JSON list of C-alpha atoms in Angstrom, two decimals:
[
{"chain": "A", "resi": 15, "resn": "UNK", "atom": "CA", "xyz": [15.81, -1.82, 10.91]},
{"chain": "A", "resi": 16, "resn": "UNK", "atom": "CA", "xyz": [13.91, -1.86, 7.62]},
{"chain": "A", "resi": 17, "resn": "UNK", "atom": "CA", "xyz": [15.44, -3.62, 4.67]},
{"chain": "A", "resi": 18, "resn": "UNK", "atom": "CA", "xyz": [15.44, -1.22, 1.67]},
{"chain": "A", "resi": 19, "resn": "UNK", "atom": "CA", "xyz": [15.52, -4.13, -0.78]},
{"chain": "A", "resi": 20, "resn": "UNK", "atom": "CA", "xyz": [12.34, -5.65, 0.72]},
{"chain": "A", "resi": 21, "resn": "UNK", "atom": "CA", "xyz": [10.63, -2.26, 0.66]},
{"chain": "A", "resi": 22, "resn": "UNK", "atom": "CA", "xyz": [11.54, -1.78, -3.01]},
{"chain": "A", "resi": 23, "resn": "UNK", "atom": "CA", "xyz": [10.30, -5.25, -3.89]},
{"chain": "A", "resi": 24, "resn": "UNK", "atom": "CA", "xyz": [7.04, -4.75, -2.04]},
{"chain": "A", "resi": 25, "resn": "UNK", "atom": "CA", "xyz": [6.34, -1.35, -3.64]},
{"chain": "A", "resi": 26, "resn": "UNK", "atom": "CA", "xyz": [7.22, -2.59, -7.11]},
{"chain": "A", "resi": 27, "resn": "UNK", "atom": "CA", "xyz": [5.11, -5.71, -6.64]},
{"chain": "A", "resi": 28, "resn": "UNK", "atom": "CA", "xyz": [2.12, -3.58, -5.58]},
{"chain": "A", "resi": 29, "resn": "UNK", "atom": "CA", "xyz": [2.61, -1.38, -8.64]},
{"chain": "A", "resi": 30, "resn": "UNK", "atom": "CA", "xyz": [2.77, -4.39, -10.98]},
{"chain": "A", "resi": 31, "resn": "UNK", "atom": "CA", "xyz": [-0.38, -5.84, -9.41]},
{"chain": "A", "resi": 32, "resn": "UNK", "atom": "CA", "xyz": [-2.17, -2.51, -9.88]},
{"chain": "A", "resi": 33, "resn": "UNK", "atom": "CA", "xyz": [-1.15, -2.47, -13.54]},
{"chain": "A", "resi": 34, "resn": "UNK", "atom": "CA", "xyz": [-2.43, -6.02, -14.06]},
{"chain": "A", "resi": 35, "resn": "UNK", "atom": "CA", "xyz": [-5.76, -5.02, -12.49]},
{"chain": "A", "resi": 36, "resn": "UNK", "atom": "CA", "xyz": [-5.86, -1.87, -14.64]},
{"chain": "A", "resi": 37, "resn": "UNK", "atom": "CA", "xyz": [-5.27, -3.96, -17.77]},
{"chain": "A", "resi": 38, "resn": "UNK", "atom": "CA", "xyz": [-8.14, -6.25, -16.79]},
{"chain": "A", "resi": 39, "resn": "UNK", "atom": "CA", "xyz": [-10.40, -3.22, -16.39]},
{"chain": "A", "resi": 40, "resn": "UNK", "atom": "CA", "xyz": [-9.32, -1.86, -19.81]},
{"chain": "A", "resi": 41, "resn": "UNK", "atom": "CA", "xyz": [-10.58, -5.07, -21.36]},
{"chain": "A", "resi": 42, "resn": "UNK", "atom": "CA", "xyz": [-14.24, -4.21, -20.94]},
{"chain": "A", "resi": 43, "resn": "UNK", "atom": "CA", "xyz": [-14.29, -5.14, -17.30]},
{"chain": "A", "resi": 44, "resn": "UNK", "atom": "CA", "xyz": [-12.42, -8.42, -17.53]},
{"chain": "A", "resi": 45, "resn": "UNK", "atom": "CA", "xyz": [-12.26, -9.86, -14.03]},
{"chain": "A", "resi": 46, "resn": "UNK", "atom": "CA", "xyz": [-9.68, -11.73, -12.00]},
{"chain": "A", "resi": 47, "resn": "UNK", "atom": "CA", "xyz": [-12.00, -14.72, -12.37]},
{"chain": "A", "resi": 48, "resn": "UNK", "atom": "CA", "xyz": [-11.75, -14.39, -16.18]},
{"chain": "A", "resi": 49, "resn": "UNK", "atom": "CA", "xyz": [-7.95, -14.30, -15.95]},
{"chain": "A", "resi": 50, "resn": "UNK", "atom": "CA", "xyz": [-8.00, -17.34, -13.68]},
{"chain": "A", "resi": 51, "resn": "UNK", "atom": "CA", "xyz": [-10.19, -19.19, -16.18]},
{"chain": "A", "resi": 52, "resn": "UNK", "atom": "CA", "xyz": [-7.70, -18.42, -18.96]},
{"chain": "A", "resi": 53, "resn": "UNK", "atom": "CA", "xyz": [-4.94, -19.85, -16.79]},
{"chain": "A", "resi": 54, "resn": "UNK", "atom": "CA", "xyz": [-6.96, -22.81, -15.51]},
{"chain": "A", "resi": 55, "resn": "UNK", "atom": "CA", "xyz": [-6.50, -21.88, -11.86]},
{"chain": "A", "resi": 56, "resn": "UNK", "atom": "CA", "xyz": [-8.75, -20.85, -9.00]},
{"chain": "A", "resi": 57, "resn": "UNK", "atom": "CA", "xyz": [-9.51, -17.12, -8.97]},
{"chain": "A", "resi": 58, "resn": "UNK", "atom": "CA", "xyz": [-8.62, -16.95, -5.26]},
{"chain": "A", "resi": 59, "resn": "UNK", "atom": "CA", "xyz": [-5.06, -17.93, -6.15]},
{"chain": "A", "resi": 60, "resn": "UNK", "atom": "CA", "xyz": [-4.79, -15.01, -8.58]},
{"chain": "A", "resi": 61, "resn": "UNK", "atom": "CA", "xyz": [-6.44, -12.62, -6.12]},
{"chain": "A", "resi": 62, "resn": "UNK", "atom": "CA", "xyz": [-4.04, -13.66, -3.36]},
{"chain": "A", "resi": 63, "resn": "UNK", "atom": "CA", "xyz": [-1.03, -13.09, -5.60]},
{"chain": "A", "resi": 64, "resn": "UNK", "atom": "CA", "xyz": [-2.33, -9.70, -6.79]},
{"chain": "A", "resi": 65, "resn": "UNK", "atom": "CA", "xyz": [-2.79, -8.76, -3.13]},
{"chain": "A", "resi": 66, "resn": "UNK", "atom": "CA", "xyz": [0.74, -9.87, -2.30]},
{"chain": "A", "resi": 67, "resn": "UNK", "atom": "CA", "xyz": [-0.16, -13.01, -0.37]},
{"chain": "A", "resi": 68, "resn": "UNK", "atom": "CA", "xyz": [1.04, -16.55, -0.86]},
{"chain": "A", "resi": 69, "resn": "UNK", "atom": "CA", "xyz": [-1.08, -19.63, -0.24]},
{"chain": "A", "resi": 70, "resn": "UNK", "atom": "CA", "xyz": [0.22, -19.62, 3.33]},
{"chain": "A", "resi": 71, "resn": "UNK", "atom": "CA", "xyz": [-1.03, -16.07, 3.88]},
{"chain": "A", "resi": 72, "resn": "UNK", "atom": "CA", "xyz": [2.50, -14.71, 4.14]},
{"chain": "A", "resi": 73, "resn": "UNK", "atom": "CA", "xyz": [3.05, -11.42, 2.31]},
{"chain": "A", "resi": 74, "resn": "UNK", "atom": "CA", "xyz": [5.24, -11.98, -0.74]},
{"chain": "A", "resi": 75, "resn": "UNK", "atom": "CA", "xyz": [6.02, -9.93, -3.85]},
{"chain": "A", "resi": 76, "resn": "UNK", "atom": "CA", "xyz": [4.82, -11.02, -7.28]},
{"chain": "A", "resi": 77, "resn": "UNK", "atom": "CA", "xyz": [7.33, -13.35, -8.86]},
{"chain": "A", "resi": 78, "resn": "UNK", "atom": "CA", "xyz": [8.51, -13.84, -12.42]},
{"chain": "A", "resi": 79, "resn": "UNK", "atom": "CA", "xyz": [6.32, -16.91, -12.92]},
{"chain": "A", "resi": 80, "resn": "UNK", "atom": "CA", "xyz": [3.21, -14.91, -11.94]},
{"chain": "A", "resi": 81, "resn": "UNK", "atom": "CA", "xyz": [4.12, -12.12, -14.35]},
{"chain": "A", "resi": 82, "resn": "UNK", "atom": "CA", "xyz": [4.93, -14.53, -17.18]},
{"chain": "A", "resi": 83, "resn": "UNK", "atom": "CA", "xyz": [1.64, -16.41, -16.76]},
{"chain": "A", "resi": 84, "resn": "UNK", "atom": "CA", "xyz": [-0.52, -13.29, -16.50]},
{"chain": "A", "resi": 85, "resn": "UNK", "atom": "CA", "xyz": [1.11, -11.48, -19.39]},
{"chain": "A", "resi": 86, "resn": "UNK", "atom": "CA", "xyz": [0.88, -14.57, -21.64]},
{"chain": "A", "resi": 87, "resn": "UNK", "atom": "CA", "xyz": [-2.81, -14.97, -20.80]},
{"chain": "A", "resi": 88, "resn": "UNK", "atom": "CA", "xyz": [-3.40, -11.30, -21.60]},
{"chain": "A", "resi": 89, "resn": "UNK", "atom": "CA", "xyz": [-1.32, -11.41, -24.78]},
{"chain": "A", "resi": 90, "resn": "UNK", "atom": "CA", "xyz": [1.14, -8.77, -23.65]},
{"chain": "A", "resi": 91, "resn": "UNK", "atom": "CA", "xyz": [4.89, -8.94, -23.12]},
{"chain": "A", "resi": 92, "resn": "UNK", "atom": "CA", "xyz": [5.81, -9.03, -19.42]},
{"chain": "A", "resi": 93, "resn": "UNK", "atom": "CA", "xyz": [7.80, -5.82, -19.72]},
{"chain": "A", "resi": 94, "resn": "UNK", "atom": "CA", "xyz": [4.55, -3.95, -20.39]},
{"chain": "A", "resi": 95, "resn": "UNK", "atom": "CA", "xyz": [3.59, -4.32, -16.74]},
{"chain": "A", "resi": 96, "resn": "UNK", "atom": "CA", "xyz": [7.11, -3.62, -15.51]},
{"chain": "A", "resi": 97, "resn": "UNK", "atom": "CA", "xyz": [7.36, -0.36, -17.48]},
{"chain": "A", "resi": 98, "resn": "UNK", "atom": "CA", "xyz": [3.88, 0.77, -16.42]},
{"chain": "A", "resi": 99, "resn": "UNK", "atom": "CA", "xyz": [4.64, -0.05, -12.79]},
{"chain": "A", "resi": 100, "resn": "UNK", "atom": "CA", "xyz": [7.88, 1.92, -12.86]},
{"chain": "A", "resi": 101, "resn": "UNK", "atom": "CA", "xyz": [6.08, 4.87, -14.45]},
{"chain": "A", "resi": 102, "resn": "UNK", "atom": "CA", "xyz": [3.46, 4.78, -11.69]},
{"chain": "A", "resi": 103, "resn": "UNK", "atom": "CA", "xyz": [6.19, 4.86, -9.07]},
{"chain": "A", "resi": 104, "resn": "UNK", "atom": "CA", "xyz": [8.18, 7.57, -10.85]},
{"chain": "A", "resi": 105, "resn": "UNK", "atom": "CA", "xyz": [5.15, 9.84, -11.20]},
{"chain": "A", "resi": 106, "resn": "UNK", "atom": "CA", "xyz": [4.05, 9.32, -7.61]},
{"chain": "A", "resi": 107, "resn": "UNK", "atom": "CA", "xyz": [0.72, 7.73, -8.54]},
{"chain": "A", "resi": 108, "resn": "UNK", "atom": "CA", "xyz": [-0.61, 5.85, -5.54]},
{"chain": "A", "resi": 109, "resn": "UNK", "atom": "CA", "xyz": [-1.02, 2.28, -6.68]},
{"chain": "A", "resi": 110, "resn": "UNK", "atom": "CA", "xyz": [-1.61, 0.66, -3.31]},
{"chain": "A", "resi": 111, "resn": "UNK", "atom": "CA", "xyz": [-4.80, -1.42, -3.03]},
{"chain": "A", "resi": 112, "resn": "UNK", "atom": "CA", "xyz": [-6.12, 0.80, -0.22]},
{"chain": "A", "resi": 113, "resn": "UNK", "atom": "CA", "xyz": [-5.42, 4.05, -2.08]},
{"chain": "A", "resi": 114, "resn": "UNK", "atom": "CA", "xyz": [-8.88, 4.47, -3.51]},
{"chain": "A", "resi": 115, "resn": "UNK", "atom": "CA", "xyz": [-8.39, 3.95, -7.21]},
{"chain": "A", "resi": 116, "resn": "UNK", "atom": "CA", "xyz": [-5.04, 5.36, -8.15]},
{"chain": "A", "resi": 117, "resn": "UNK", "atom": "CA", "xyz": [-5.32, 8.81, -6.65]},
{"chain": "A", "resi": 118, "resn": "UNK", "atom": "CA", "xyz": [-2.12, 10.74, -7.42]},
{"chain": "A", "resi": 119, "resn": "UNK", "atom": "CA", "xyz": [0.02, 11.29, -4.36]},
{"chain": "A", "resi": 120, "resn": "UNK", "atom": "CA", "xyz": [3.20, 13.27, -4.21]},
{"chain": "A", "resi": 121, "resn": "UNK", "atom": "CA", "xyz": [4.25, 11.47, -1.05]},
{"chain": "A", "resi": 122, "resn": "UNK", "atom": "CA", "xyz": [5.30, 8.30, -2.84]},
{"chain": "A", "resi": 123, "resn": "UNK", "atom": "CA", "xyz": [9.01, 8.33, -3.40]},
{"chain": "A", "resi": 124, "resn": "UNK", "atom": "CA", "xyz": [10.56, 6.71, -6.47]},
{"chain": "A", "resi": 125, "resn": "UNK", "atom": "CA", "xyz": [12.20, 3.37, -5.86]},
{"chain": "A", "resi": 126, "resn": "UNK", "atom": "CA", "xyz": [15.82, 4.08, -4.99]},
{"chain": "A", "resi": 127, "resn": "UNK", "atom": "CA", "xyz": [18.46, 2.81, -7.35]},
{"chain": "A", "resi": 128, "resn": "UNK", "atom": "CA", "xyz": [20.19, -0.32, -6.10]},
{"chain": "A", "resi": 129, "resn": "UNK", "atom": "CA", "xyz": [23.86, 0.44, -5.83]},
{"chain": "A", "resi": 130, "resn": "UNK", "atom": "CA", "xyz": [25.09, -2.80, -4.33]},
{"chain": "A", "resi": 131, "resn": "UNK", "atom": "CA", "xyz": [26.24, -0.99, -1.19]},
{"chain": "A", "resi": 132, "resn": "UNK", "atom": "CA", "xyz": [23.17, -2.36, 0.60]},
{"chain": "A", "resi": 133, "resn": "UNK", "atom": "CA", "xyz": [24.53, -5.92, 0.27]},
{"chain": "A", "resi": 134, "resn": "UNK", "atom": "CA", "xyz": [26.78, -7.25, 2.97]},
{"chain": "A", "resi": 135, "resn": "UNK", "atom": "CA", "xyz": [29.65, -9.58, 2.23]},
{"chain": "A", "resi": 136, "resn": "UNK", "atom": "CA", "xyz": [32.38, -9.76, -0.37]},
{"chain": "A", "resi": 137, "resn": "UNK", "atom": "CA", "xyz": [31.85, -7.75, -3.51]},
{"chain": "A", "resi": 138, "resn": "UNK", "atom": "CA", "xyz": [33.38, -8.38, -6.91]},
{"chain": "A", "resi": 139, "resn": "UNK", "atom": "CA", "xyz": [33.99, -5.73, -9.50]},
{"chain": "A", "resi": 140, "resn": "UNK", "atom": "CA", "xyz": [33.42, -6.29, -13.20]},
{"chain": "A", "resi": 141, "resn": "UNK", "atom": "CA", "xyz": [36.65, -6.56, -15.11]},
{"chain": "A", "resi": 142, "resn": "UNK", "atom": "CA", "xyz": [37.37, -3.76, -17.49]},
{"chain": "A", "resi": 143, "resn": "UNK", "atom": "CA", "xyz": [39.02, -4.16, -20.87]},
{"chain": "A", "resi": 144, "resn": "UNK", "atom": "CA", "xyz": [42.56, -2.78, -21.15]}
]
């Protein structure tokens, strides 16, 4: 059975990566190599992360450290990429690397809202003021 949380994370990570790549392109064709040089890392490391791979080759979503590093190097707040990624998902824009350049697709569903019901185990409720 598929895990809806993993699917959400993967789709959101792909959308964030697409927005980082789009921002690089907006900067007069800035490349992943240029971003890597700003960060002092190998460009293959950045490329792997933007393609959802770790150094072991395992598929992993972008993490907060990645986003913080990339946004700092580009001089943008991290939420810029998060908002743009959510907008891409909400509008059904196909952001996947194999989608051929952001072709709009109505088949992409918005990321479902996490309700907490997907989590197994004991749940606690927030206390309400009297």
